[in-house]
Every structure is written in structure tokens, then in C-alpha cells.
Amino acid sequence: MRIIKTENGNSLCLALEGRLDTTTAPELEVTIRGSVNGIRELIIDMEALDYLSSAGLRVLLGAQRIMNKQGVMRVIHVNETIMEIFEVTGFVDILNIEKK
């Protein structure tokens, strides 16, 4: 997986490319924890994300918990396959998700 970080003031966008799974989820978790201090808006861009596992869901849930305390988190450009995962797991009720 590749993570492209773009910071603009107190907004941070993390564009994800490839697979967010057991192997790559720890990298995203470290990136989020190390980058959100002082951030009021966290955007997770999934336009180029091909796969999302339960390990990736756990990291997204942790990021949402952090951002609930300091601002907002949006998940954008979600394709149909990943949206189905969010729907089946109930994450549509937890995350602010914008479809592709």
C-alpha cells in the first residue's frame, strides 16, 4: 500500500493506494497517530484503494475515535466493493463516508 499525505493548514488528507490489510494496516496506523496532532479535519481518500480487510477497519475505527475528540474525519471516493464492506460491518453508521 502507498500512503500519500497532503496537509493544508489544520486539514490532513491521506490518499490510500493498493490494499489495506493485515500487512499494511500497521503502517497506516503509525502514519495517522504521528500526523493528527493539531489536525481538525482528517480525510481518508480511498479512490485508489483496491481492498480493505478487518485490520484496515480497525485502524479506521481508531482514527475516528481520535478525530471525534479533536475534529472530523471523512472517508471519500469509496468504490462499490469497499462500500459493501462498510455496509455489511455497520461502518456506514460510524464513519462519514462519501461514495465515488
CSV table of N, CA, C and O in Angstrom, one decimal:
chain,number,residue,atom,x,y,z
A,1,MET,N,0.8,-1.2,0.0
A,1,MET,CA,0.0,0.0,0.0
A,1,MET,C,0.9,1.2,0.0
A,1,MET,O,1.9,1.3,0.6
A,2,ARG,N,0.4,2.3,-0.6
A,2,ARG,CA,1.1,3.5,-0.7
A,2,ARG,C,0.2,4.6,0.0
A,2,ARG,O,-1.0,4.6,-0.2
A,3,ILE,N,0.8,5.4,0.8
A,3,ILE,CA,0.0,6.5,1.5
A,3,ILE,C,0.6,7.8,1.1
A,3,ILE,O,1.8,8.1,1.2
A,4,ILE,N,-0.3,8.7,0.5
A,4,ILE,CA,0.1,10.0,0.0
A,4,ILE,C,-0.5,11.0,1.0
A,4,ILE,O,-1.7,11.1,1.1
A,5,LYS,N,0.4,11.7,1.7
A,5,LYS,CA,0.0,12.7,2.7
A,5,LYS,C,0.0,14.1,2.1
A,5,LYS,O,0.9,14.5,1.5
A,6,THR,N,-1.1,14.8,2.3
A,6,THR,CA,-1.2,16.2,1.9
A,6,THR,C,-1.8,17.0,3.1
A,6,THR,O,-3.0,16.7,3.5
A,7,GLU,N,-1.0,17.9,3.6
A,7,GLU,CA,-1.5,18.7,4.7
A,7,GLU,C,-1.8,20.2,4.2
A,7,GLU,O,-1.0,20.7,3.4
A,8,ASN,N,-2.9,20.7,4.7
A,8,ASN,CA,-3.3,22.1,4.3
A,8,ASN,C,-3.8,22.7,5.6
A,8,ASN,O,-5.0,22.6,5.9
A,9,GLY,N,-3.0,23.5,6.2
A,9,GLY,CA,-3.4,24.1,7.5
A,9,GLY,C,-3.7,23.0,8.5
A,9,GLY,O,-2.9,22.2,8.8
A,10,ASN,N,-4.9,23.1,9.0
A,10,ASN,CA,-5.3,22.1,10.1
A,10,ASN,C,-6.1,20.9,9.4
A,10,ASN,O,-6.9,20.2,10.1
A,11,SER,N,-5.9,20.7,8.1
A,11,SER,CA,-6.6,19.6,7.4
A,11,SER,C,-5.5,18.7,6.9
A,11,SER,O,-4.5,19.1,6.3
A,12,LEU,N,-5.7,17.4,7.0
A,12,LEU,CA,-4.8,16.4,6.5
A,12,LEU,C,-5.6,15.4,5.7
A,12,LEU,O,-6.6,14.8,6.1
A,13,CYS,N,-5.0,15.1,4.4
A,13,CYS,CA,-5.6,14.1,3.6
A,13,CYS,C,-4.6,13.0,3.4
A,13,CYS,O,-3.4,13.2,3.1
A,14,LEU,N,-5.1,11.8,3.6
A,14,LEU,CA,-4.3,10.6,3.4
A,14,LEU,C,-4.9,9.8,2.2
A,14,LEU,O,-6.0,9.3,2.4
A,15,ALA,N,-4.3,9.8,1.1
A,15,ALA,CA,-4.8,9.1,-0.1
A,15,ALA,C,-4.1,7.7,0.0
A,15,ALA,O,-2.9,7.6,0.0
A,16,LEU,N,-5.0,6.7,-0.1
A,16,LEU,CA,-4.5,5.3,0.0
A,16,LEU,C,-4.5,4.6,-1.3
A,16,LEU,O,-5.5,4.7,-2.0
A,17,GLU,N,-3.5,3.9,-1.7
A,17,GLU,CA,-3.4,3.2,-2.9
A,17,GLU,C,-3.0,1.7,-2.6
A,17,GLU,O,-2.1,1.4,-1.8
A,18,GLY,N,-3.7,0.8,-3.3
A,18,GLY,CA,-3.4,-0.6,-3.1
A,18,GLY,C,-4.3,-1.3,-2.1
A,18,GLY,O,-5.5,-1.2,-2.2
A,19,ARG,N,-3.7,-2.1,-1.2
A,19,ARG,CA,-4.5,-2.9,-0.3
A,19,ARG,C,-4.3,-2.5,1.1
A,19,ARG,O,-3.1,-2.4,1.6
A,20,LEU,N,-5.4,-2.3,1.9
A,20,LEU,CA,-5.3,-2.0,3.3
A,20,LEU,C,-5.7,-3.3,4.0
A,20,LEU,O,-6.9,-3.7,4.1
A,21,ASP,N,-4.7,-4.1,4.4
A,21,ASP,CA,-4.9,-5.4,5.0
A,21,ASP,C,-4.0,-5.6,6.2
A,21,ASP,O,-3.4,-4.6,6.7
A,22,THR,N,-3.9,-6.8,6.7
A,22,THR,CA,-3.1,-7.1,7.9
A,22,THR,C,-1.6,-6.7,7.8
A,22,THR,O,-1.1,-6.2,8.7
A,23,THR,N,-1.1,-6.8,6.6
A,23,THR,CA,0.3,-6.4,6.4
A,23,THR,C,0.5,-4.9,6.4
A,23,THR,O,1.5,-4.4,6.9
A,24,THR,N,-0.4,-4.1,5.8
A,24,THR,CA,-0.3,-2.7,5.6
A,24,THR,C,-1.0,-1.8,6.7
A,24,THR,O,-0.6,-0.6,6.8
A,25,ALA,N,-1.9,-2.4,7.4
A,25,ALA,CA,-2.7,-1.6,8.4
A,25,ALA,C,-1.8,-1.0,9.4
A,25,ALA,O,-2.0,0.2,9.8
A,26,PRO,N,-0.8,-1.7,10.0
A,26,PRO,CA,0.1,-1.0,11.0
A,26,PRO,C,0.8,0.2,10.4
A,26,PRO,O,1.0,1.2,11.2
A,27,GLU,N,1.2,0.3,9.2
A,27,GLU,CA,1.8,1.4,8.6
A,27,GLU,C,0.8,2.6,8.6
A,27,GLU,O,1.2,3.8,8.9
A,28,LEU,N,-0.4,2.4,8.2
A,28,LEU,CA,-1.4,3.5,8.2
A,28,LEU,C,-1.7,3.9,9.7
A,28,LEU,O,-1.8,5.1,9.9
A,29,GLU,N,-1.7,3.0,10.6
A,29,GLU,CA,-2.0,3.4,12.0
A,29,GLU,C,-0.8,4.3,12.5
A,29,GLU,O,-1.1,5.3,13.1
A,30,VAL,N,0.4,3.9,12.2
A,30,VAL,CA,1.5,4.8,12.6
A,30,VAL,C,1.5,6.1,12.0
A,30,VAL,O,1.7,7.2,12.6
A,31,THR,N,1.1,6.2,10.7
A,31,THR,CA,1.0,7.4,10.0
A,31,THR,C,0.0,8.3,10.6
A,31,THR,O,0.2,9.5,10.8
A,32,ILE,N,-1.2,7.8,10.9
A,32,ILE,CA,-2.3,8.5,11.5
A,32,ILE,C,-1.9,9.1,12.8
A,32,ILE,O,-2.0,10.3,13.1
A,33,ARG,N,-1.4,8.2,13.7
A,33,ARG,CA,-1.1,8.6,15.1
A,33,ARG,C,0.0,9.7,15.1
A,33,ARG,O,0.0,10.6,15.9
A,34,GLY,N,0.9,9.6,14.1
A,34,GLY,CA,2.0,10.5,14.1
A,34,GLY,C,1.7,11.8,13.3
A,34,GLY,O,2.6,12.7,13.3
A,35,SER,N,0.6,11.9,12.7
A,35,SER,CA,0.2,13.1,11.9
A,35,SER,C,-1.0,13.9,12.3
A,35,SER,O,-1.1,15.0,11.8
A,36,VAL,N,-1.8,13.4,13.2
A,36,VAL,CA,-3.0,14.1,13.5
A,36,VAL,C,-3.0,15.2,14.7
A,36,VAL,O,-4.0,15.8,14.9
A,37,ASN,N,-1.8,15.3,15.3
A,37,ASN,CA,-1.7,16.3,16.4
A,37,ASN,C,-2.0,17.7,15.8
A,37,ASN,O,-1.3,18.1,14.9
A,38,GLY,N,-3.0,18.4,16.3
A,38,GLY,CA,-3.4,19.7,15.8
A,38,GLY,C,-4.3,19.7,14.6
A,38,GLY,O,-4.7,20.7,14.1
A,39,ILE,N,-4.6,18.5,14.1
A,39,ILE,CA,-5.4,18.4,12.9
A,39,ILE,C,-6.9,18.4,13.3
A,39,ILE,O,-7.3,17.7,14.2
A,40,ARG,N,-7.7,19.2,12.6
A,40,ARG,CA,-9.1,19.3,12.9
A,40,ARG,C,-10.0,18.5,11.9
A,40,ARG,O,-11.1,18.2,12.1
A,41,GLU,N,-9.4,18.3,10.7
A,41,GLU,CA,-10.1,17.5,9.7
A,41,GLU,C,-9.2,16.5,9.1
A,41,GLU,O,-8.1,16.8,8.6
A,42,LEU,N,-9.5,15.2,9.2
A,42,LEU,CA,-8.8,14.1,8.6
A,42,LEU,C,-9.6,13.5,7.4
A,42,LEU,O,-10.8,13.2,7.6
A,43,ILE,N,-9.0,13.5,6.2
A,43,ILE,CA,-9.7,13.0,5.1
A,43,ILE,C,-8.9,11.7,4.6
A,43,ILE,O,-7.7,11.8,4.4
A,44,ILE,N,-9.7,10.6,4.5
A,44,ILE,CA,-9.1,9.4,4.0
A,44,ILE,C,-9.6,9.2,2.6
A,44,ILE,O,-10.8,9.0,2.5
A,45,ASP,N,-8.8,9.3,1.6
A,45,ASP,CA,-9.2,9.2,0.2
A,45,ASP,C,-8.9,7.8,-0.2
A,45,ASP,O,-7.8,7.3,-0.3
A,46,MET,N,-10.0,7.1,-0.6
A,46,MET,CA,-9.9,5.7,-1.0
A,46,MET,C,-10.1,5.5,-2.5
A,46,MET,O,-10.4,4.3,-2.9
A,47,GLU,N,-9.9,6.5,-3.3
A,47,GLU,CA,-10.1,6.4,-4.7
A,47,GLU,C,-9.3,5.2,-5.3
A,47,GLU,O,-9.7,4.5,-6.2
A,48,ALA,N,-8.0,5.1,-4.9
A,48,ALA,CA,-7.1,4.1,-5.5
A,48,ALA,C,-7.0,2.8,-4.6
A,48,ALA,O,-6.0,2.1,-4.7
A,49,LEU,N,-7.9,2.7,-3.6
A,49,LEU,CA,-7.8,1.5,-2.7
A,49,LEU,C,-8.5,0.3,-3.3
A,49,LEU,O,-9.7,0.5,-3.7
A,50,ASP,N,-7.8,-0.8,-3.4
A,50,ASP,CA,-8.4,-2.0,-4.1
A,50,ASP,C,-9.1,-3.0,-3.1
A,50,ASP,O,-9.9,-3.7,-3.5
A,51,TYR,N,-8.6,-3.0,-1.8
A,51,TYR,CA,-9.0,-4.0,-0.9
A,51,TYR,C,-9.0,-3.4,0.5
A,51,TYR,O,-8.1,-2.7,0.9
A,52,LEU,N,-9.9,-3.8,1.4
A,52,LEU,CA,-10.0,-3.4,2.8
A,52,LEU,C,-10.3,-4.6,3.6
A,52,LEU,O,-11.3,-5.3,3.4
A,53,SER,N,-9.4,-4.9,4.6
A,53,SER,CA,-9.7,-6.1,5.5
A,53,SER,C,-10.1,-5.6,6.9
A,53,SER,O,-10.2,-4.4,7.1
A,54,SER,N,-10.4,-6.5,7.7
A,54,SER,CA,-10.8,-6.2,9.1
A,54,SER,C,-9.7,-5.4,9.8
A,54,SER,O,-10.0,-4.6,10.7
A,55,ALA,N,-8.4,-5.7,9.5
A,55,ALA,CA,-7.3,-5.0,10.1
A,55,ALA,C,-7.4,-3.5,9.7
A,55,ALA,O,-7.2,-2.6,10.5
A,56,GLY,N,-7.8,-3.2,8.5
A,56,GLY,CA,-7.9,-1.9,8.0
A,56,GLY,C,-9.1,-1.2,8.7
A,56,GLY,O,-9.0,0.0,9.0
A,57,LEU,N,-10.2,-1.9,8.8
A,57,LEU,CA,-11.4,-1.4,9.5
A,57,LEU,C,-11.0,-1.0,10.9
A,57,LEU,O,-11.5,0.1,11.4
A,58,ARG,N,-10.2,-1.8,11.6
A,58,ARG,CA,-9.8,-1.5,13.0
A,58,ARG,C,-9.0,-0.1,13.0
A,58,ARG,O,-9.3,0.7,13.9
A,59,VAL,N,-8.1,0.1,12.1
A,59,VAL,CA,-7.4,1.3,12.0
A,59,VAL,C,-8.3,2.5,11.8
A,59,VAL,O,-8.1,3.6,12.4
A,60,LEU,N,-9.2,2.3,10.9
A,60,LEU,CA,-10.2,3.4,10.6
A,60,LEU,C,-11.0,3.8,11.8
A,60,LEU,O,-11.3,4.9,12.1
A,61,LEU,N,-11.4,2.7,12.6
A,61,LEU,CA,-12.2,3.0,13.8
A,61,LEU,C,-11.4,3.7,14.8
A,61,LEU,O,-11.8,4.7,15.4
A,62,GLY,N,-10.1,3.4,14.9
A,62,GLY,CA,-9.2,4.1,15.9
A,62,GLY,C,-9.0,5.5,15.5
A,62,GLY,O,-9.0,6.4,16.3
A,63,ALA,N,-8.9,5.8,14.2
A,63,ALA,CA,-8.7,7.1,13.7
A,63,ALA,C,-10.0,7.9,13.9
A,63,ALA,O,-9.9,9.1,14.3
A,64,GLN,N,-11.2,7.3,13.8
A,64,GLN,CA,-12.4,8.0,14.0
A,64,GLN,C,-12.5,8.4,15.5
A,64,GLN,O,-12.9,9.5,15.8
A,65,ARG,N,-12.1,7.5,16.4
A,65,ARG,CA,-12.1,7.8,17.8
A,65,ARG,C,-11.2,9.0,18.1
A,65,ARG,O,-11.6,9.9,18.9
A,66,ILE,N,-10.0,9.0,17.5
A,66,ILE,CA,-9.1,10.2,17.8
A,66,ILE,C,-9.8,11.5,17.3
A,66,ILE,O,-9.8,12.5,18.0
A,67,MET,N,-10.3,11.4,16.0
A,67,MET,CA,-10.9,12.6,15.4
A,67,MET,C,-12.2,13.1,16.1
A,67,MET,O,-12.5,14.3,16.1
A,68,ASN,N,-12.9,12.2,16.7
A,68,ASN,CA,-14.1,12.6,17.5
A,68,ASN,C,-13.8,13.5,18.6
A,68,ASN,O,-14.6,14.4,19.0
A,69,LYS,N,-12.5,13.5,19.1
A,69,LYS,CA,-12.1,14.3,20.2
A,69,LYS,C,-11.6,15.7,19.7
A,69,LYS,O,-11.5,16.6,20.5
A,70,GLN,N,-11.2,15.7,18.5
A,70,GLN,CA,-10.5,17.0,18.0
A,70,GLN,C,-11.0,17.6,16.7
A,70,GLN,O,-10.5,18.6,16.3
A,71,GLY,N,-12.0,16.9,16.1
A,71,GLY,CA,-12.5,17.5,14.8
A,71,GLY,C,-13.3,16.5,14.1
A,71,GLY,O,-14.2,15.8,14.7
A,72,VAL,N,-13.1,16.4,12.8
A,72,VAL,CA,-14.0,15.5,12.0
A,72,VAL,C,-13.1,14.6,11.1
A,72,VAL,O,-11.9,14.9,10.8
A,73,MET,N,-13.6,13.5,10.7
A,73,MET,CA,-13.0,12.6,9.8
A,73,MET,C,-13.9,12.2,8.7
A,73,MET,O,-15.1,11.9,8.9
A,74,ARG,N,-13.5,12.3,7.4
A,74,ARG,CA,-14.3,12.0,6.3
A,74,ARG,C,-13.6,10.9,5.5
A,74,ARG,O,-12.3,11.0,5.3
A,75,VAL,N,-14.3,9.9,5.0
A,75,VAL,CA,-13.8,8.9,4.1
A,75,VAL,C,-14.4,9.2,2.7
A,75,VAL,O,-15.6,9.1,2.6
A,76,ILE,N,-13.5,9.5,1.7
A,76,ILE,CA,-14.1,9.9,0.4
A,76,ILE,C,-13.7,9.0,-0.7
A,76,ILE,O,-12.7,8.2,-0.6
A,77,HIS,N,-14.4,9.1,-1.8
A,77,HIS,CA,-14.1,8.3,-3.0
A,77,HIS,C,-14.1,6.8,-2.8
A,77,HIS,O,-13.3,6.1,-3.3
A,78,VAL,N,-15.2,6.4,-2.1
A,78,VAL,CA,-15.3,4.9,-1.7
A,78,VAL,C,-16.0,4.2,-2.9
A,78,VAL,O,-17.1,4.6,-3.3
A,79,ASN,N,-15.3,3.2,-3.4
A,79,ASN,CA,-15.9,2.4,-4.5
A,79,ASN,C,-16.9,1.4,-4.0
A,79,ASN,O,-17.1,1.3,-2.8
A,80,GLU,N,-17.7,0.8,-4.9
A,80,GLU,CA,-18.8,-0.1,-4.5
A,80,GLU,C,-18.4,-1.3,-3.7
A,80,GLU,O,-19.1,-1.6,-2.8
A,81,THR,N,-17.2,-1.9,-4.0
A,81,THR,CA,-16.7,-3.0,-3.3
A,81,THR,C,-16.5,-2.7,-1.8
A,81,THR,O,-16.9,-3.4,-0.9
A,82,ILE,N,-15.8,-1.6,-1.6
A,82,ILE,CA,-15.4,-1.2,-0.2
A,82,ILE,C,-16.7,-0.7,0.5
A,82,ILE,O,-16.8,-0.9,1.7
A,83,MET,N,-17.6,0.0,-0.2
A,83,MET,CA,-18.8,0.5,0.4
A,83,MET,C,-19.6,-0.7,0.9
A,83,MET,O,-20.2,-0.6,1.9
A,84,GLU,N,-19.6,-1.8,0.1
A,84,GLU,CA,-20.3,-3.0,0.6
A,84,GLU,C,-19.7,-3.5,1.9
A,84,GLU,O,-20.5,-4.0,2.8
A,85,ILE,N,-18.4,-3.5,2.0
A,85,ILE,CA,-17.8,-3.9,3.3
A,85,ILE,C,-18.2,-3.0,4.4
A,85,ILE,O,-18.6,-3.5,5.5
A,86,PHE,N,-18.3,-1.7,4.2
A,86,PHE,CA,-18.7,-0.7,5.2
A,86,PHE,C,-20.2,-1.0,5.6
A,86,PHE,O,-20.5,-0.9,6.8
A,87,GLU,N,-21.0,-1.3,4.6
A,87,GLU,CA,-22.4,-1.6,4.9
A,87,GLU,C,-22.6,-2.9,5.7
A,87,GLU,O,-23.4,-2.9,6.7
A,88,VAL,N,-21.9,-4.0,5.3
A,88,VAL,CA,-22.1,-5.3,6.0
A,88,VAL,C,-21.6,-5.2,7.4
A,88,VAL,O,-22.2,-5.8,8.3
A,89,THR,N,-20.5,-4.4,7.7
A,89,THR,CA,-19.9,-4.3,9.0
A,89,THR,C,-20.6,-3.3,9.9
A,89,THR,O,-20.3,-3.2,11.1
A,90,GLY,N,-21.5,-2.4,9.3
A,90,GLY,CA,-22.1,-1.4,10.1
A,90,GLY,C,-21.3,-0.1,10.2
A,90,GLY,O,-21.7,0.8,10.9
A,91,PHE,N,-20.2,-0.1,9.5
A,91,PHE,CA,-19.3,1.1,9.5
A,91,PHE,C,-20.0,2.4,8.9
A,91,PHE,O,-19.6,3.5,9.1
A,92,VAL,N,-21.0,2.1,8.1
A,92,VAL,CA,-21.7,3.3,7.5
A,92,VAL,C,-22.4,4.1,8.6
A,92,VAL,O,-22.6,5.3,8.4
A,93,ASP,N,-22.6,3.5,9.7
A,93,ASP,CA,-23.2,4.3,10.8
A,93,ASP,C,-22.2,4.9,11.7
A,93,ASP,O,-22.5,5.7,12.6
A,94,ILE,N,-20.9,4.6,11.5
A,94,ILE,CA,-19.8,5.1,12.4
A,94,ILE,C,-19.0,6.1,11.6
A,94,ILE,O,-18.7,7.2,12.3
A,95,LEU,N,-18.8,5.9,10.4
A,95,LEU,CA,-17.9,6.8,9.6
A,95,LEU,C,-18.7,7.8,8.7
A,95,LEU,O,-19.8,7.4,8.3
A,96,ASN,N,-18.1,8.9,8.4
A,96,ASN,CA,-18.7,9.9,7.5
A,96,ASN,C,-18.2,9.5,6.1
A,96,ASN,O,-17.0,9.8,5.8
A,97,ILE,N,-19.0,8.8,5.3
A,97,ILE,CA,-18.5,8.2,4.0
A,97,ILE,C,-19.1,8.9,2.8
A,97,ILE,O,-20.3,9.1,2.8
A,98,GLU,N,-18.3,9.2,1.9
A,98,GLU,CA,-18.7,9.8,0.6
A,98,GLU,C,-18.4,8.8,-0.5
A,98,GLU,O,-17.2,8.5,-0.7
A,99,LYS,N,-19.4,8.3,-1.3
A,99,LYS,CA,-19.1,7.4,-2.3
A,99,LYS,C,-18.4,8.1,-3.5
A,99,LYS,O,-18.4,9.3,-3.6
A,100,LYS,N,-17.9,7.2,-4.4
A,100,LYS,CA,-17.2,7.7,-5.6
A,100,LYS,C,-18.2,8.3,-6.5
A,100,LYS,O,-19.3,7.9,-6.6
